[in-house]
Tab-separated table of C-alpha atoms in Angstrom:
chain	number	residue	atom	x	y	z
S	141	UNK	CA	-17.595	-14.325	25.030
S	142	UNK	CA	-18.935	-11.434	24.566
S	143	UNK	CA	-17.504	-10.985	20.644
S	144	UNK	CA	-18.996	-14.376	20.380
S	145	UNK	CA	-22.547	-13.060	20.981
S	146	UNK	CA	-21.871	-10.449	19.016
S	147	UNK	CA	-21.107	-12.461	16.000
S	148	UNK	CA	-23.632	-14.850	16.495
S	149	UNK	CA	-26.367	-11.788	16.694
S	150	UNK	CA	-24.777	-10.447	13.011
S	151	UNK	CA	-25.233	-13.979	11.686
S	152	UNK	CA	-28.930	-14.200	12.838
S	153	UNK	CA	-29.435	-10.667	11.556
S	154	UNK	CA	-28.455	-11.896	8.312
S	155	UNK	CA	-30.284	-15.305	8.218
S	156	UNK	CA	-33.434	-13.345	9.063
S	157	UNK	CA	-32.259	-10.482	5.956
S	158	UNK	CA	-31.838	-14.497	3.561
S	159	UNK	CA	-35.423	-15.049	4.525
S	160	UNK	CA	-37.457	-11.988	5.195
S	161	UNK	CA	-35.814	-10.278	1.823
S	162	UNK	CA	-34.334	-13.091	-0.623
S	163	UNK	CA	-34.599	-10.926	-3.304
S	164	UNK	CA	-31.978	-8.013	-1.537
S	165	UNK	CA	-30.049	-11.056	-0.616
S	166	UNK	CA	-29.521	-13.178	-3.662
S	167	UNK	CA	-28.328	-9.657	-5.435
S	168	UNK	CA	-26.470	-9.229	-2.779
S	169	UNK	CA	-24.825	-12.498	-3.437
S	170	UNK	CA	-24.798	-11.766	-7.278
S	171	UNK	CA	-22.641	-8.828	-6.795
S	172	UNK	CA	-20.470	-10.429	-4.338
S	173	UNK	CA	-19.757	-13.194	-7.194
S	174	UNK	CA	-19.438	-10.895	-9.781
S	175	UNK	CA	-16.763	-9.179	-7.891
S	176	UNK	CA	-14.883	-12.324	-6.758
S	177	UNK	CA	-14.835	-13.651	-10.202
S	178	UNK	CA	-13.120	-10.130	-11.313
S	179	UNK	CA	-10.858	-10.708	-8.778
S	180	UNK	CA	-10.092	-13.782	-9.694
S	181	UNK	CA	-9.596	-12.685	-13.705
S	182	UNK	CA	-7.030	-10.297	-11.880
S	183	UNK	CA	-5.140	-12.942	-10.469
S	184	UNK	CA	-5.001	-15.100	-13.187
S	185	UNK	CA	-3.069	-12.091	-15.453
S	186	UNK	CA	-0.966	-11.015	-12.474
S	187	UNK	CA	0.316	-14.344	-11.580
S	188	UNK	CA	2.004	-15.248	-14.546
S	189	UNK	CA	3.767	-12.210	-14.465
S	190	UNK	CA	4.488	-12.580	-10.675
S	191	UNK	CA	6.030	-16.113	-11.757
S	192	UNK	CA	8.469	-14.827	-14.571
S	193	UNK	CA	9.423	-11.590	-12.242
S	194	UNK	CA	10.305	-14.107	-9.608
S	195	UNK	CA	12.115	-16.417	-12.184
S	196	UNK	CA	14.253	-13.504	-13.572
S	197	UNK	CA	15.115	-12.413	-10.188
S	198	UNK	CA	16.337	-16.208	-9.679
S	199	UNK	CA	18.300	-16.465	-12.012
S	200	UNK	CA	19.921	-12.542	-11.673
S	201	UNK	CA	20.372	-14.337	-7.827
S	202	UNK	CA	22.327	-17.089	-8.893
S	203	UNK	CA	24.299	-15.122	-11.506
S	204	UNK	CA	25.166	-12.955	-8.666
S	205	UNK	CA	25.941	-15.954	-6.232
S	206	UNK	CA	28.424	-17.066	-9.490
S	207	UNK	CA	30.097	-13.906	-9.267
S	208	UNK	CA	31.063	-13.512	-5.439
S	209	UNK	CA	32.307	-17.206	-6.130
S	210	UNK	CA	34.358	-15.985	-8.131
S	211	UNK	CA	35.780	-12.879	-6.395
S	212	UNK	CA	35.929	-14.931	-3.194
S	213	UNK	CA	38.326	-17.239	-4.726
S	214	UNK	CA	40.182	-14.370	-6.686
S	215	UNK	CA	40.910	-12.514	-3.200
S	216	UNK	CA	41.639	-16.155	-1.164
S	217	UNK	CA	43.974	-16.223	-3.792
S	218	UNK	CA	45.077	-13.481	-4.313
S	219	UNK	CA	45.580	-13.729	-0.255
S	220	UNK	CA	47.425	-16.863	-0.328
S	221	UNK	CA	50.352	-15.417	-3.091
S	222	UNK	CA	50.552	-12.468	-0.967
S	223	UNK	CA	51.083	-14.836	2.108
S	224	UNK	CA	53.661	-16.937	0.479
S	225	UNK	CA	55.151	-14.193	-1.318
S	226	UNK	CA	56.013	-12.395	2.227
S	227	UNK	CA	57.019	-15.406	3.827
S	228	UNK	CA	59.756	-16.075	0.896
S	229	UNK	CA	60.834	-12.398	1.865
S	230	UNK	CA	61.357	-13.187	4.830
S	231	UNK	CA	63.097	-16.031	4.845
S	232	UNK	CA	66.174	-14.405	2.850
């Protein structure tokens, strides 16, 4: 409750800055849009490159996934001769 009041005294503080000094607020206002909209200019270069990092890293993912495929049927394999070949040996 009380961080209610609180917040609700900031926001009247404010209102009263909006109407008692427009001119503090509206440059206030300017230079928060100035810097949001160079924010957002920053975002629109990074993101591309965020998108083709995360695409490479797909596809080194499912390269990789290819490969323990692969080594995981080499070794079951591999396993399986190894199983068969003892048994034979012990059968004679």
């Amino acid at each position: 409750m009380k961080d209610l009041c609180l917040k609700q005294r900031e926001e009247i503080k404010s209102l009263k800055s909006a109407i008692l000094f427009p001119d503090v607020m509206n440059s206030q206002l300017q230079e928060l849009l100035e810097k949001q909209g160079s924010e957002l200019k920053q975002a629109k270069q990074v993101i591309p490159a965020l998108q083709q990092q995360v695409s490479s890293l797909t596809g080194q993912l499912q390269s990789l996934a290819e490969d323990l495929a692969e080594v995981y049927i080499t070794c079951t394999l591999l396993y399986n001769n190894n199983l068969l070949s003892n048994q034979a040996n012990s059968s004679h």
